[in-house]
Amino acid sequence: VENKMATTGFLASRLTLRAAAVANSRNALRNLSSAAAEETESAAPHRSPVETSRLSNGIMVASEEDFSPYSTVTVSVAAGSRYESATTLGASHALKHMAYQGTTDRTAFAMTRISESRGFELSCNNGRELIQYTARFLRDDLEEVMANLGDAVSKQTINEWELTKAKARMLEDIENNYLDASAIDMLHEQAFRNTLGRSVYAAPFKVGGISADMLREYIAANFVGGNISVVGSGVNHEQLAELADQSFGSVSAGGSTAAASAFYGNQHDRILTNSATTKIALGFGGRPLGAPEGLTAGVVANVLGAGACIKYNNADASKVSEAVSAVSPSTKTASSNFSYSDNGIITVCMDIPAEEASAAAKAAAATINNVLNGAITEEEVTKAKNQLARGLNDLTKTGRTALIAKQLLETEAPESPDALAARVSSVTLKDVKALAKTIRSQGACSVISGELAHAPYTDELNLTGAAHDMGEGL
């Protein structure tokens, strides 16, 4: 099957799909990073509310039925980088690249052959809180998919020769992707230190020291019932729960707890690199999605800048982007909201021509200060709310299952993306202004990298807050 099959191809007849899968026999399983790039799927005409149940060993099962001919199942394990210790750094990154390798019941070849012959698409992604194993498939294949996922998650053997190949993939992953992710990674390290600040990438010089025994110990400690959820979209809940019990029933009960996170404002770093531009990343205290202000934080992030709204137009009409463009037209500005089970961070990132770094950064900082101090209009909040709701409603099935799994870290009653989108409308201008001022009082984290000859120092940006540590959950 092609790495990125179109939705129409995915819904084609079973015989055509499976013939294509066999003919293109090396692609379906190896596309381990494909989930984030899959095509946006049309909204189903009807979805049932999210149903949940818990297995006897503590595994949570959740599903939403949309009566579609194809389905997605995501198995999430609370074993992301925040669960790593000083002796297991890089374990979650390694396990991402060990996904769907040899197990006690199946070899990697057998797992690959089954998946390819049936036309499944498998992927694995690691984050700060979760490692997520995802399968996309025709809904009649749920039983075989669950058996495959059960083996992949609960029966890993971690063979030395497979780990050697995984380490090569890790280094390639770091080389290809870390440069773009480094600013966000460093902001997390500043803001959250040894909790959510743990990088999702292993340090290159640490990769060689990751051993099979270390990974087995990490799995034993974290791949337990209380840390695992199975979430399906386009599946019958009773059938999913029954198959989950069959496939994951041997997983031991229990759970591991990550250290609580706290947001530390007023943290700054400057890194000189061989670059023609200056990259400036600013981080402000966010909120967990499940917190009362969780959706409000998403609105604040969108007020600061949610990207271009018109296809083929690179312009972002936010206040921050407009202020920066006035002094540096070619500067790219982007804002994001990262929410976790007990904390969050809102980021504003800029890639600026080196000679214009000082003027652009100061223009951005002045506008951010104005916004966070309450210079926000009803029209801007309405636009930001619509952008947030649209993003939730536009999630792919993989995105939907991932979002439900994320909520299961906090609650046994997760909401569907549609329900969350509907609640966005209740966020008011007063809510947004109140949270913005609280965020401003915490101070910003900043990472300034690249060419620094014209880059401002952080104290010139006037983004310092009242305290370094605002406590857990802020």
PDB file of N, CA and C in Angstrom, residues 2-5 26-39 93 95-101 120-127 131-136 169-170 172-174 176-178 201 396 398-399:
ATOM      1  N   GLU A   2       0.551   2.242  -0.731  1.00  0.00           N
ATOM      2  CA  GLU A   2       1.336   3.466  -0.753  1.00  0.00           C
ATOM      3  C   GLU A   2       1.428   4.047   0.643  1.00  0.00           C
ATOM      4  N   ASN A   3       2.570   4.732   0.960  1.00  0.00           N
ATOM      5  CA  ASN A   3       2.783   5.296   2.294  1.00  0.00           C
ATOM      6  C   ASN A   3       1.623   6.149   2.734  1.00  0.00           C
ATOM      7  N   LYS A   4       1.070   6.944   1.864  1.00  0.00           N
ATOM      8  CA  LYS A   4      -0.016   7.867   2.206  1.00  0.00           C
ATOM      9  C   LYS A   4      -1.192   7.601   1.292  1.00  0.00           C
ATOM     10  N   MET A   5      -1.888   6.536   1.515  1.00  0.00           N
ATOM     11  CA  MET A   5      -3.018   6.233   0.653  1.00  0.00           C
ATOM     12  C   MET A   5      -4.102   7.280   0.842  1.00  0.00           C
ATOM     13  N   ARG A  26       6.612  -3.639   1.027  1.00  0.00           N
ATOM     14  CA  ARG A  26       7.503  -3.189   2.090  1.00  0.00           C
ATOM     15  C   ARG A  26       7.093  -1.866   2.716  1.00  0.00           C
ATOM     16  N   ASN A  27       5.887  -1.358   2.406  1.00  0.00           N
ATOM     17  CA  ASN A  27       5.570  -0.003   2.851  1.00  0.00           C
ATOM     18  C   ASN A  27       4.652   0.095   4.061  1.00  0.00           C
ATOM     19  N   ALA A  28       3.612  -0.733   4.156  1.00  0.00           N
ATOM     20  CA  ALA A  28       2.546  -0.464   5.138  1.00  0.00           C
ATOM     21  C   ALA A  28       3.053  -0.389   6.561  1.00  0.00           C
ATOM     22  N   LEU A  29       3.902  -1.359   6.961  1.00  0.00           N
ATOM     23  CA  LEU A  29       4.336  -1.378   8.354  1.00  0.00           C
ATOM     24  C   LEU A  29       5.424  -0.363   8.645  1.00  0.00           C
ATOM     25  N   ARG A  30       6.334  -0.138   7.679  1.00  0.00           N
ATOM     26  CA  ARG A  30       7.507   0.683   7.957  1.00  0.00           C
ATOM     27  C   ARG A  30       7.200   2.176   8.034  1.00  0.00           C
ATOM     28  N   ASN A  31       6.024   2.560   7.663  1.00  0.00           N
ATOM     29  CA  ASN A  31       5.689   3.990   7.715  1.00  0.00           C
ATOM     30  C   ASN A  31       5.293   4.378   9.134  1.00  0.00           C
ATOM     31  N   LEU A  32       6.251   4.275  10.071  1.00  0.00           N
ATOM     32  CA  LEU A  32       5.940   4.429  11.487  1.00  0.00           C
ATOM     33  C   LEU A  32       5.600   5.848  11.895  1.00  0.00           C
ATOM     34  N   SER A  33       5.916   6.832  11.055  1.00  0.00           N
ATOM     35  CA  SER A  33       5.623   8.215  11.434  1.00  0.00           C
ATOM     36  C   SER A  33       4.499   8.812  10.603  1.00  0.00           C
ATOM     37  N   SER A  34       3.680   7.953   9.966  1.00  0.00           N
ATOM     38  CA  SER A  34       2.703   8.465   9.012  1.00  0.00           C
ATOM     39  C   SER A  34       1.457   9.038   9.637  1.00  0.00           C
ATOM     40  N   ALA A  35       1.128   8.677  10.876  1.00  0.00           N
ATOM     41  CA  ALA A  35      -0.173   9.051  11.435  1.00  0.00           C
ATOM     42  C   ALA A  35      -0.393  10.548  11.448  1.00  0.00           C
ATOM     43  N   ALA A  36       0.673  11.316  11.796  1.00  0.00           N
ATOM     44  CA  ALA A  36       0.490  12.762  11.922  1.00  0.00           C
ATOM     45  C   ALA A  36       0.239  13.436  10.577  1.00  0.00           C
ATOM     46  N   ALA A  37       0.595  12.756   9.470  1.00  0.00           N
ATOM     47  CA  ALA A  37       0.474  13.400   8.174  1.00  0.00           C
ATOM     48  C   ALA A  37      -0.695  12.875   7.342  1.00  0.00           C
ATOM     49  N   GLU A  38      -1.532  12.049   7.919  1.00  0.00           N
ATOM     50  CA  GLU A  38      -2.606  11.460   7.131  1.00  0.00           C
ATOM     51  C   GLU A  38      -3.599  12.520   6.676  1.00  0.00           C
ATOM     52  N   GLU A  39      -4.298  12.234   5.588  1.00  0.00           N
ATOM     53  CA  GLU A  39      -5.244  13.202   5.038  1.00  0.00           C
ATOM     54  C   GLU A  39      -6.407  13.413   5.994  1.00  0.00           C
ATOM     55  N   HIS A  93      12.015   7.111  23.226  1.00  0.00           N
ATOM     56  CA  HIS A  93      12.410   7.306  21.831  1.00  0.00           C
ATOM     57  C   HIS A  93      12.831   5.970  21.213  1.00  0.00           C
ATOM     58  N   LEU A  95      11.836   2.965  22.157  1.00  0.00           N
ATOM     59  CA  LEU A  95      10.681   2.075  22.023  1.00  0.00           C
ATOM     60  C   LEU A  95       9.815   2.453  20.829  1.00  0.00           C
ATOM     61  N   LYS A  96       9.788   3.740  20.479  1.00  0.00           N
ATOM     62  CA  LYS A  96       9.089   4.129  19.249  1.00  0.00           C
ATOM     63  C   LYS A  96       9.681   3.385  18.061  1.00  0.00           C
ATOM     64  N   HIS A  97      11.000   3.324  17.994  1.00  0.00           N
ATOM     65  CA  HIS A  97      11.656   2.698  16.847  1.00  0.00           C
ATOM     66  C   HIS A  97      11.792   1.183  16.990  1.00  0.00           C
ATOM     67  N   MET A  98      11.399   0.646  18.138  1.00  0.00           N
ATOM     68  CA  MET A  98      11.333  -0.809  18.314  1.00  0.00           C
ATOM     69  C   MET A  98       9.919  -1.331  18.101  1.00  0.00           C
ATOM     70  N   ALA A  99       8.986  -0.451  17.751  1.00  0.00           N
ATOM     71  CA  ALA A  99       7.597  -0.860  17.587  1.00  0.00           C
ATOM     72  C   ALA A  99       7.448  -1.889  16.468  1.00  0.00           C
ATOM     73  N   TYR A 100       6.605  -2.883  16.716  1.00  0.00           N
ATOM     74  CA  TYR A 100       6.256  -3.925  15.744  1.00  0.00           C
ATOM     75  C   TYR A 100       7.450  -4.786  15.359  1.00  0.00           C
ATOM     76  N   GLN A 101       8.405  -4.926  16.296  1.00  0.00           N
ATOM     77  CA  GLN A 101       9.512  -5.858  16.102  1.00  0.00           C
ATOM     78  C   GLN A 101       9.135  -7.199  16.749  1.00  0.00           C
ATOM     79  N   PHE A 120      -3.387  -3.247   6.473  1.00  0.00           N
ATOM     80  CA  PHE A 120      -3.384  -2.341   7.627  1.00  0.00           C
ATOM     81  C   PHE A 120      -2.352  -1.231   7.415  1.00  0.00           C
ATOM     82  N   GLU A 121      -2.536  -0.137   8.146  1.00  0.00           N
ATOM     83  CA  GLU A 121      -1.491   0.883   8.258  1.00  0.00           C
ATOM     84  C   GLU A 121      -1.168   1.028   9.736  1.00  0.00           C
ATOM     85  N   LEU A 122       0.075   0.764  10.101  1.00  0.00           N
ATOM     86  CA  LEU A 122       0.511   0.816  11.486  1.00  0.00           C
ATOM     87  C   LEU A 122       1.484   1.969  11.691  1.00  0.00           C
ATOM     88  N   SER A 123       1.420   2.576  12.855  1.00  0.00           N
ATOM     89  CA  SER A 123       2.347   3.655  13.175  1.00  0.00           C
ATOM     90  C   SER A 123       2.612   3.661  14.669  1.00  0.00           C
ATOM     91  N   CYS A 124       3.668   4.348  15.065  1.00  0.00           N
ATOM     92  CA  CYS A 124       3.979   4.518  16.484  1.00  0.00           C
ATOM     93  C   CYS A 124       4.592   5.897  16.678  1.00  0.00           C
ATOM     94  N   ASN A 125       4.148   6.605  17.696  1.00  0.00           N
ATOM     95  CA  ASN A 125       4.688   7.922  18.007  1.00  0.00           C
ATOM     96  C   ASN A 125       4.939   8.027  19.512  1.00  0.00           C
ATOM     97  N   ASN A 126       5.995   8.736  19.868  1.00  0.00           N
ATOM     98  CA  ASN A 126       6.289   8.957  21.282  1.00  0.00           C
ATOM     99  C   ASN A 126       6.173  10.432  21.605  1.00  0.00           C
ATOM    100  N   GLY A 127       5.649  10.730  22.781  1.00  0.00           N
ATOM    101  CA  GLY A 127       5.527  12.105  23.234  1.00  0.00           C
ATOM    102  C   GLY A 127       6.042  12.242  24.643  1.00  0.00           C
ATOM    103  N   ILE A 131       3.357   6.931  24.717  1.00  0.00           N
ATOM    104  CA  ILE A 131       3.789   6.228  23.513  1.00  0.00           C
ATOM    105  C   ILE A 131       2.518   5.658  22.918  1.00  0.00           C
ATOM    106  N   GLN A 132       2.255   5.934  21.631  1.00  0.00           N
ATOM    107  CA  GLN A 132       0.978   5.547  21.033  1.00  0.00           C
ATOM    108  C   GLN A 132       1.201   4.661  19.810  1.00  0.00           C
ATOM    109  N   TYR A 133       0.554   3.492  19.839  1.00  0.00           N
ATOM    110  CA  TYR A 133       0.591   2.516  18.753  1.00  0.00           C
ATOM    111  C   TYR A 133      -0.770   2.579  18.052  1.00  0.00           C
ATOM    112  N   THR A 134      -0.776   2.894  16.760  1.00  0.00           N
ATOM    113  CA  THR A 134      -2.025   3.136  16.049  1.00  0.00           C
ATOM    114  C   THR A 134      -2.141   2.242  14.825  1.00  0.00           C
ATOM    115  N   ALA A 135      -3.359   1.742  14.592  1.00  0.00           N
ATOM    116  CA  ALA A 135      -3.663   0.959  13.396  1.00  0.00           C
ATOM    117  C   ALA A 135      -4.877   1.556  12.701  1.00  0.00           C
ATOM    118  N   ARG A 136      -4.804   1.664  11.369  1.00  0.00           N
ATOM    119  CA  ARG A 136      -5.932   2.078  10.531  1.00  0.00           C
ATOM    120  C   ARG A 136      -6.255   0.912   9.610  1.00  0.00           C
ATOM    121  N   ARG A 169      17.898   4.043  13.243  1.00  0.00           N
ATOM    122  CA  ARG A 169      16.710   4.836  12.918  1.00  0.00           C
ATOM    123  C   ARG A 169      16.556   6.012  13.878  1.00  0.00           C
ATOM    124  N   MET A 170      16.923   5.826  15.141  1.00  0.00           N
ATOM    125  CA  MET A 170      16.873   6.926  16.107  1.00  0.00           C
ATOM    126  C   MET A 170      17.783   8.075  15.689  1.00  0.00           C
ATOM    127  N   GLU A 172      18.880   8.755  12.728  1.00  0.00           N
ATOM    128  CA  GLU A 172      18.324   9.366  11.522  1.00  0.00           C
ATOM    129  C   GLU A 172      17.160  10.295  11.879  1.00  0.00           C
ATOM    130  N   ASP A 173      16.326   9.849  12.821  1.00  0.00           N
ATOM    131  CA  ASP A 173      15.203  10.657  13.296  1.00  0.00           C
ATOM    132  C   ASP A 173      15.704  11.971  13.897  1.00  0.00           C
ATOM    133  N   ILE A 174      16.735  11.874  14.721  1.00  0.00           N
ATOM    134  CA  ILE A 174      17.307  13.071  15.355  1.00  0.00           C
ATOM    135  C   ILE A 174      17.873  14.009  14.301  1.00  0.00           C
ATOM    136  N   ASN A 176      17.095  14.305  11.129  1.00  0.00           N
ATOM    137  CA  ASN A 176      16.093  14.851  10.213  1.00  0.00           C
ATOM    138  C   ASN A 176      15.095  15.788  10.885  1.00  0.00           C
ATOM    139  N   ASN A 177      14.823  15.568  12.175  1.00  0.00           N
ATOM    140  CA  ASN A 177      13.701  16.263  12.802  1.00  0.00           C
ATOM    141  C   ASN A 177      14.053  17.144  13.990  1.00  0.00           C
ATOM    142  N   TYR A 178      15.169  16.884  14.668  1.00  0.00           N
ATOM    143  CA  TYR A 178      15.403  17.599  15.916  1.00  0.00           C
ATOM    144  C   TYR A 178      15.651  19.090  15.723  1.00  0.00           C
ATOM    145  N   TYR A 201      13.396  13.210  22.262  1.00  0.00           N
ATOM    146  CA  TYR A 201      14.505  12.646  21.488  1.00  0.00           C
ATOM    147  C   TYR A 201      15.636  12.259  22.430  1.00  0.00           C
ATOM    148  N   THR A 396      -8.544  14.096  12.247  1.00  0.00           N
ATOM    149  CA  THR A 396      -8.659  12.779  11.628  1.00  0.00           C
ATOM    150  C   THR A 396      -9.022  11.754  12.695  1.00  0.00           C
ATOM    151  N   THR A 398      -7.214   9.287  13.615  1.00  0.00           N
ATOM    152  CA  THR A 398      -6.031   9.123  14.450  1.00  0.00           C
ATOM    153  C   THR A 398      -5.933  10.255  15.463  1.00  0.00           C
ATOM    154  N   GLY A 399      -6.215  11.470  15.024  1.00  0.00           N
ATOM    155  CA  GLY A 399      -6.209  12.602  15.942  1.00  0.00           C
ATOM    156  C   GLY A 399      -7.282  12.482  17.008  1.00  0.00           C
TER     157      GLY A 399
END
